[in-house]
Amino acid sequence: MIILNTQGIVLKAIRYEENDVILTLFTRKLGKIAALAKGAKKNKSALLSSSQLFSYSNYTLKKQGGMYRVSQSDIIKSFYDISYDIEAFSYATYITKLVEGSTLENQTNNRLFILLAQALYLYTQQNVDNQFVTHAFELKFLDYIGFKPVVNRCCSCGSKNLSDPTFNVYEGGTLCNICSENSEEGLKLDITTIKLMEYILSNDILQCSKAKVSKYITYELGKVLKKYLNVYVDNVNLKSLNLLQSIQNNKGVDKGE
């Protein structure tokens, strides 16, 4: 039997039998793993709070054969408040599914682990633009899984003259005026959007969240990242975001907007 301790974040929690839960954890030391939390659904279980979706905890894991089992846990941050905010919950569900679907079992990625914990923390804060935080997460996520877009120069010729930039998803980043003439599928972007992408890639997400970004630039950033993710990341799950958009649209109708 192997016993180890590691910090982890719950990406998924599935009920197993009456009171047990199978957790999909994204951990510092082991990457993504599945672990059984025996009796975690019991009201007085010591594992109850650390078996909730988004929970960030220290876990003591026992491995027998090919299965991990949670023997003890100490919660660091529950992020339970996210569940009370449909917008925050939708974005948090989206990014955890993004991590779950794009990481391999037992492959560590410490930068991505920290990014996920910081993003979940930001979703619990007041006066934070959740949509912008999500796009900042997406961009840094692409960097940390090896698909960082080139935004500080032309990805074709290397020129730093990007006064009127075009972003080509298939070529992996921005193109200067000359190179964009020979390229199809390009997206014209505001130079502010390109500068913002460069800023996000150069700073942690906590610092990025303090930036005052216009709705238009946030929209443009989201548009290009959605296309980029669909090309470079398999099976991007947009269900939670589509649900959020539907709710927001219905609110608009209710208000006569």
mmCIF file of N, CA, C and O in Angstrom, residues 46-112:
data_model
loop_
_atom_site.group_PDB
_atom_site.id
_atom_site.type_symbol
_atom_site.label_atom_id
_atom_site.label_comp_id
_atom_site.label_asym_id
_atom_site.label_seq_id
_atom_site.Cartn_x
_atom_site.Cartn_y
_atom_site.Cartn_z
ATOM 1 N N ALA A 46 -16.177 13.124 7.903
ATOM 2 C CA ALA A 46 -15.056 14.072 7.902
ATOM 3 C C ALA A 46 -14.633 14.426 6.477
ATOM 4 O O ALA A 46 -13.905 15.402 6.259
ATOM 5 N N LEU A 47 -15.108 13.642 5.509
ATOM 6 C CA LEU A 47 -14.742 13.878 4.104
ATOM 7 C C LEU A 47 -15.808 14.659 3.339
ATOM 8 O O LEU A 47 -15.633 14.944 2.155
ATOM 9 N N LEU A 48 -16.894 15.014 4.016
ATOM 10 C CA LEU A 48 -18.040 15.624 3.330
ATOM 11 C C LEU A 48 -17.669 16.913 2.592
ATOM 12 O O LEU A 48 -17.905 17.050 1.386
ATOM 13 N N SER A 49 -17.088 17.875 3.297
ATOM 14 C CA SER A 49 -16.823 19.188 2.681
ATOM 15 C C SER A 49 -15.750 19.107 1.606
ATOM 16 O O SER A 49 -15.825 19.824 0.595
ATOM 17 N N SER A 50 -14.785 18.239 1.773
ATOM 18 C CA SER A 50 -13.699 18.135 0.799
ATOM 19 C C SER A 50 -14.056 17.246 -0.392
ATOM 20 O O SER A 50 -13.234 17.037 -1.291
ATOM 21 N N SER A 51 -15.292 16.743 -0.401
ATOM 22 C CA SER A 51 -15.762 15.924 -1.522
ATOM 23 C C SER A 51 -16.759 16.672 -2.401
ATOM 24 O O SER A 51 -17.352 16.097 -3.315
ATOM 25 N N GLN A 52 -16.934 17.969 -2.103
ATOM 26 C CA GLN A 52 -17.840 18.799 -2.888
ATOM 27 C C GLN A 52 -17.124 19.338 -4.122
ATOM 28 O O GLN A 52 -15.911 19.548 -4.120
ATOM 29 N N LEU A 53 -17.879 19.577 -5.166
ATOM 30 C CA LEU A 53 -17.332 20.151 -6.392
ATOM 31 C C LEU A 53 -16.604 21.458 -6.084
ATOM 32 O O LEU A 53 -17.092 22.272 -5.292
ATOM 33 N N PHE A 54 -15.451 21.657 -6.662
ATOM 34 C CA PHE A 54 -14.574 22.830 -6.549
ATOM 35 C C PHE A 54 -13.746 22.857 -5.258
ATOM 36 O O PHE A 54 -12.872 23.717 -5.124
ATOM 37 N N SER A 55 -13.999 21.951 -4.318
ATOM 38 C CA SER A 55 -13.266 21.997 -3.043
ATOM 39 C C SER A 55 -11.755 21.884 -3.265
ATOM 40 O O SER A 55 -11.285 21.086 -4.074
ATOM 41 N N TYR A 56 -11.027 22.686 -2.502
ATOM 42 C CA TYR A 56 -9.564 22.721 -2.561
ATOM 43 C C TYR A 56 -9.054 22.271 -1.198
ATOM 44 O O TYR A 56 -9.288 22.949 -0.195
ATOM 45 N N SER A 57 -8.401 21.122 -1.156
ATOM 46 C CA SER A 57 -8.058 20.510 0.134
ATOM 47 C C SER A 57 -6.704 19.829 0.101
ATOM 48 O O SER A 57 -6.127 19.581 -0.969
ATOM 49 N N ASN A 58 -6.207 19.509 1.296
ATOM 50 C CA ASN A 58 -5.087 18.585 1.447
ATOM 51 C C ASN A 58 -5.681 17.187 1.588
ATOM 52 O O ASN A 58 -6.549 16.962 2.444
ATOM 53 N N TYR A 59 -5.214 16.262 0.767
ATOM 54 C CA TYR A 59 -5.749 14.903 0.793
ATOM 55 C C TYR A 59 -4.651 13.904 1.169
ATOM 56 O O TYR A 59 -3.519 13.998 0.673
ATOM 57 N N THR A 60 -4.999 12.976 2.047
ATOM 58 C CA THR A 60 -4.152 11.822 2.295
ATOM 59 C C THR A 60 -4.743 10.674 1.500
ATOM 60 O O THR A 60 -5.917 10.313 1.695
ATOM 61 N N LEU A 61 -3.966 10.135 0.588
ATOM 62 C CA LEU A 61 -4.460 9.108 -0.334
ATOM 63 C C LEU A 61 -3.740 7.786 -0.096
ATOM 64 O O LEU A 61 -2.523 7.748 0.109
ATOM 65 N N LYS A 62 -4.502 6.723 -0.125
ATOM 66 C CA LYS A 62 -3.940 5.380 -0.064
ATOM 67 C C LYS A 62 -4.175 4.711 -1.417
ATOM 68 O O LYS A 62 -5.273 4.781 -1.969
ATOM 69 N N LYS A 63 -3.136 4.117 -1.947
ATOM 70 C CA LYS A 63 -3.269 3.442 -3.242
ATOM 71 C C LYS A 63 -3.089 1.947 -3.074
ATOM 72 O O LYS A 63 -2.068 1.472 -2.578
ATOM 73 N N GLN A 64 -4.118 1.212 -3.491
ATOM 74 C CA GLN A 64 -4.074 -0.241 -3.485
ATOM 75 C C GLN A 64 -4.388 -0.704 -4.895
ATOM 76 O O GLN A 64 -5.466 -0.418 -5.431
ATOM 77 N N GLY A 65 -3.444 -1.386 -5.493
ATOM 78 C CA GLY A 65 -3.622 -1.765 -6.891
ATOM 79 C C GLY A 65 -3.605 -0.504 -7.750
ATOM 80 O O GLY A 65 -2.713 0.322 -7.654
ATOM 81 N N GLY A 66 -4.629 -0.328 -8.553
ATOM 82 C CA GLY A 66 -4.689 0.852 -9.405
ATOM 83 C C GLY A 66 -5.673 1.891 -8.918
ATOM 84 O O GLY A 66 -6.004 2.830 -9.650
ATOM 85 N N MET A 67 -6.149 1.776 -7.673
ATOM 86 C CA MET A 67 -7.193 2.659 -7.162
ATOM 87 C C MET A 67 -6.702 3.495 -5.984
ATOM 88 O O MET A 67 -6.075 2.972 -5.058
ATOM 89 N N TYR A 68 -7.003 4.784 -6.028
ATOM 90 C CA TYR A 68 -6.729 5.662 -4.887
ATOM 91 C C TYR A 68 -7.970 5.737 -4.006
ATOM 92 O O TYR A 68 -9.104 5.695 -4.485
ATOM 93 N N ARG A 69 -7.704 5.867 -2.706
ATOM 94 C CA ARG A 69 -8.788 6.045 -1.742
ATOM 95 C C ARG A 69 -8.425 7.190 -0.802
ATOM 96 O O ARG A 69 -7.286 7.269 -0.320
ATOM 97 N N VAL A 70 -9.374 8.090 -0.575
ATOM 98 C CA VAL A 70 -9.149 9.212 0.339
ATOM 99 C C VAL A 70 -9.316 8.715 1.759
ATOM 100 O O VAL A 70 -10.395 8.289 2.149
ATOM 101 N N SER A 71 -8.226 8.764 2.533
ATOM 102 C CA SER A 71 -8.310 8.309 3.923
ATOM 103 C C SER A 71 -8.486 9.475 4.886
ATOM 104 O O SER A 71 -9.003 9.302 5.995
ATOM 105 N N GLN A 72 -8.042 10.665 4.468
ATOM 106 C CA GLN A 72 -8.155 11.853 5.319
ATOM 107 C C GLN A 72 -8.083 13.090 4.442
ATOM 108 O O GLN A 72 -7.470 13.081 3.372
ATOM 109 N N SER A 73 -8.710 14.179 4.888
ATOM 110 C CA SER A 73 -8.646 15.428 4.133
ATOM 111 C C SER A 73 -8.799 16.622 5.073
ATOM 112 O O SER A 73 -9.487 16.531 6.091
ATOM 113 N N ASP A 74 -8.119 17.688 4.713
ATOM 114 C CA ASP A 74 -8.224 18.948 5.457
ATOM 115 C C ASP A 74 -8.492 20.047 4.436
ATOM 116 O O ASP A 74 -7.646 20.312 3.569
ATOM 117 N N ILE A 75 -9.645 20.660 4.550
ATOM 118 C CA ILE A 75 -10.039 21.630 3.539
ATOM 119 C C ILE A 75 -9.219 22.908 3.648
ATOM 120 O O ILE A 75 -8.953 23.408 4.737
ATOM 121 N N ILE A 76 -8.791 23.411 2.507
ATOM 122 C CA ILE A 76 -8.081 24.682 2.428
ATOM 123 C C ILE A 76 -9.069 25.784 2.076
ATOM 124 O O ILE A 76 -9.122 26.825 2.725
ATOM 125 N N LYS A 77 -9.894 25.534 1.067
ATOM 126 C CA LYS A 77 -10.944 26.479 0.656
ATOM 127 C C LYS A 77 -12.040 25.694 -0.028
ATOM 128 O O LYS A 77 -11.780 24.950 -0.967
ATOM 129 N N SER A 78 -13.272 25.869 0.414
ATOM 130 C CA SER A 78 -14.369 25.071 -0.154
ATOM 131 C C SER A 78 -14.882 25.642 -1.478
ATOM 132 O O SER A 78 -15.372 24.912 -2.329
ATOM 133 N N PHE A 79 -14.787 26.955 -1.639
ATOM 134 C CA PHE A 79 -15.367 27.646 -2.801
ATOM 135 C C PHE A 79 -16.864 27.334 -2.934
ATOM 136 O O PHE A 79 -17.433 27.387 -4.018
ATOM 137 N N TYR A 80 -17.485 26.986 -1.807
ATOM 138 C CA TYR A 80 -18.903 26.600 -1.832
ATOM 139 C C TYR A 80 -19.793 27.760 -2.253
ATOM 140 O O TYR A 80 -20.855 27.547 -2.853
ATOM 141 N N ASP A 81 -19.373 28.991 -1.974
ATOM 142 C CA ASP A 81 -20.191 30.156 -2.321
ATOM 143 C C ASP A 81 -20.442 30.264 -3.818
ATOM 144 O O ASP A 81 -21.408 30.909 -4.249
ATOM 145 N N ILE A 82 -19.575 29.664 -4.630
ATOM 146 C CA ILE A 82 -19.765 29.694 -6.085
ATOM 147 C C ILE A 82 -21.118 29.112 -6.462
ATOM 148 O O ILE A 82 -21.762 29.567 -7.407
ATOM 149 N N SER A 83 -21.566 28.126 -5.702
ATOM 150 C CA SER A 83 -22.834 27.444 -6.020
ATOM 151 C C SER A 83 -24.047 28.350 -5.901
ATOM 152 O O SER A 83 -25.110 28.043 -6.451
ATOM 153 N N TYR A 84 -23.922 29.469 -5.175
ATOM 154 C CA TYR A 84 -25.055 30.380 -4.983
ATOM 155 C C TYR A 84 -25.169 31.440 -6.082
ATOM 156 O O TYR A 84 -26.115 32.219 -6.098
ATOM 157 N N ASP A 85 -24.208 31.470 -6.983
ATOM 158 C CA ASP A 85 -24.178 32.478 -8.051
ATOM 159 C C ASP A 85 -24.164 31.742 -9.383
ATOM 160 O O ASP A 85 -23.179 31.107 -9.737
ATOM 161 N N ILE A 86 -25.268 31.822 -10.146
ATOM 162 C CA ILE A 86 -25.391 31.047 -11.383
ATOM 163 C C ILE A 86 -24.307 31.410 -12.385
ATOM 164 O O ILE A 86 -23.785 30.551 -13.107
ATOM 165 N N GLU A 87 -23.924 32.693 -12.434
ATOM 166 C CA GLU A 87 -22.877 33.102 -13.373
ATOM 167 C C GLU A 87 -21.537 32.500 -12.968
ATOM 168 O O GLU A 87 -20.854 31.867 -13.774
ATOM 169 N N ALA A 88 -21.157 32.691 -11.713
ATOM 170 C CA ALA A 88 -19.887 32.140 -11.221
ATOM 171 C C ALA A 88 -19.866 30.620 -11.339
ATOM 172 O O ALA A 88 -18.848 30.029 -11.735
ATOM 173 N N PHE A 89 -20.991 29.973 -11.005
ATOM 174 C CA PHE A 89 -21.077 28.513 -11.086
ATOM 175 C C PHE A 89 -20.886 28.032 -12.525
ATOM 176 O O PHE A 89 -20.189 27.038 -12.769
ATOM 177 N N SER A 90 -21.501 28.747 -13.471
ATOM 178 C CA SER A 90 -21.390 28.348 -14.879
ATOM 179 C C SER A 90 -19.953 28.458 -15.369
ATOM 180 O O SER A 90 -19.431 27.548 -16.029
ATOM 181 N N TYR A 91 -19.292 29.558 -15.035
ATOM 182 C CA TYR A 91 -17.906 29.738 -15.460
ATOM 183 C C TYR A 91 -16.974 28.742 -14.762
ATOM 184 O O TYR A 91 -16.066 28.188 -15.383
ATOM 185 N N ALA A 92 -17.201 28.512 -13.469
ATOM 186 C CA ALA A 92 -16.369 27.568 -12.720
ATOM 187 C C ALA A 92 -16.528 26.152 -13.258
ATOM 188 O O ALA A 92 -15.548 25.403 -13.373
ATOM 189 N N THR A 93 -17.756 25.782 -13.583
ATOM 190 C CA THR A 93 -18.011 24.463 -14.170
ATOM 191 C C THR A 93 -17.301 24.328 -15.514
ATOM 192 O O THR A 93 -16.696 23.296 -15.816
ATOM 193 N N TYR A 94 -17.348 25.394 -16.294
ATOM 194 C CA TYR A 94 -16.696 25.385 -17.604
ATOM 195 C C TYR A 94 -15.192 25.172 -17.481
ATOM 196 O O TYR A 94 -14.618 24.322 -18.172
ATOM 197 N N ILE A 95 -14.520 25.926 -16.600
ATOM 198 C CA ILE A 95 -13.055 25.804 -16.540
ATOM 199 C C ILE A 95 -12.623 24.483 -15.914
ATOM 200 O O ILE A 95 -11.591 23.926 -16.299
ATOM 201 N N THR A 96 -13.397 23.958 -14.960
ATOM 202 C CA THR A 96 -13.020 22.665 -14.384
ATOM 203 C C THR A 96 -13.194 21.545 -15.420
ATOM 204 O O THR A 96 -12.385 20.618 -15.475
ATOM 205 N N LYS A 97 -14.229 21.647 -16.241
ATOM 206 C CA LYS A 97 -14.404 20.654 -17.317
ATOM 207 C C LYS A 97 -13.305 20.794 -18.372
ATOM 208 O O LYS A 97 -12.870 19.803 -18.975
ATOM 209 N N LEU A 98 -12.862 22.030 -18.590
ATOM 210 C CA LEU A 98 -11.769 22.265 -19.532
ATOM 211 C C LEU A 98 -10.506 21.566 -19.043
ATOM 212 O O LEU A 98 -9.803 20.901 -19.817
ATOM 213 N N VAL A 99 -10.220 21.708 -17.753
ATOM 214 C CA VAL A 99 -9.050 21.048 -17.164
ATOM 215 C C VAL A 99 -9.218 19.531 -17.187
ATOM 216 O O VAL A 99 -8.304 18.794 -17.561
ATOM 217 N N GLU A 100 -10.397 19.085 -16.797
ATOM 218 C CA GLU A 100 -10.640 17.640 -16.753
ATOM 219 C C GLU A 100 -10.477 17.003 -18.130
ATOM 220 O O GLU A 100 -9.861 15.939 -18.273
ATOM 221 N N GLY A 101 -11.023 17.654 -19.147
ATOM 222 C CA GLY A 101 -11.013 17.068 -20.486
ATOM 223 C C GLY A 101 -9.708 17.214 -21.237
ATOM 224 O O GLY A 101 -9.506 16.568 -22.270
ATOM 225 N N SER A 102 -8.791 18.055 -20.724
ATOM 226 C CA SER A 102 -7.569 18.357 -21.480
ATOM 227 C C SER A 102 -6.301 17.928 -20.767
ATOM 228 O O SER A 102 -5.197 18.257 -21.222
ATOM 229 N N THR A 103 -6.433 17.218 -19.666
ATOM 230 C CA THR A 103 -5.254 16.738 -18.943
ATOM 231 C C THR A 103 -5.276 15.219 -18.876
ATOM 232 O O THR A 103 -6.341 14.601 -18.841
ATOM 233 N N LEU A 104 -4.092 14.641 -18.859
ATOM 234 C CA LEU A 104 -3.972 13.190 -18.812
ATOM 235 C C LEU A 104 -3.853 12.715 -17.370
ATOM 236 O O LEU A 104 -3.394 13.445 -16.490
ATOM 237 N N GLU A 105 -4.254 11.484 -17.137
ATOM 238 C CA GLU A 105 -4.118 10.887 -15.805
ATOM 239 C C GLU A 105 -2.640 10.889 -15.380
ATOM 240 O O GLU A 105 -1.750 10.581 -16.188
ATOM 241 N N ASN A 106 -2.407 11.264 -14.128
ATOM 242 C CA ASN A 106 -1.068 11.188 -13.523
ATOM 243 C C ASN A 106 -0.022 12.045 -14.240
ATOM 244 O O ASN A 106 1.169 11.743 -14.179
ATOM 245 N N GLN A 107 -0.453 13.122 -14.895
ATOM 246 C CA GLN A 107 0.485 14.054 -15.520
ATOM 247 C C GLN A 107 0.385 15.385 -14.790
ATOM 248 O O GLN A 107 -0.621 16.078 -14.866
ATOM 249 N N THR A 108 1.443 15.749 -14.055
ATOM 250 C CA THR A 108 1.385 16.955 -13.242
ATOM 251 C C THR A 108 1.540 18.213 -14.097
ATOM 252 O O THR A 108 2.198 18.199 -15.128
ATOM 253 N N ASN A 109 0.914 19.282 -13.634
ATOM 254 C CA ASN A 109 1.025 20.596 -14.280
ATOM 255 C C ASN A 109 0.786 21.623 -13.176
ATOM 256 O O ASN A 109 -0.339 22.072 -12.974
ATOM 257 N N ASN A 110 1.856 21.961 -12.463
ATOM 258 C CA ASN A 110 1.716 22.792 -11.273
ATOM 259 C C ASN A 110 1.229 24.198 -11.606
ATOM 260 O O ASN A 110 0.466 24.798 -10.848
ATOM 261 N N ARG A 111 1.682 24.756 -12.730
ATOM 262 C CA ARG A 111 1.226 26.095 -13.122
ATOM 263 C C ARG A 111 -0.280 26.094 -13.368
ATOM 264 O O ARG A 111 -0.984 27.040 -12.984
ATOM 265 N N LEU A 112 -0.782 25.042 -14.001
ATOM 266 C CA LEU A 112 -2.214 24.947 -14.265
ATOM 267 C C LEU A 112 -2.991 24.750 -12.969
ATOM 268 O O LEU A 112 -4.091 25.298 -12.798
#
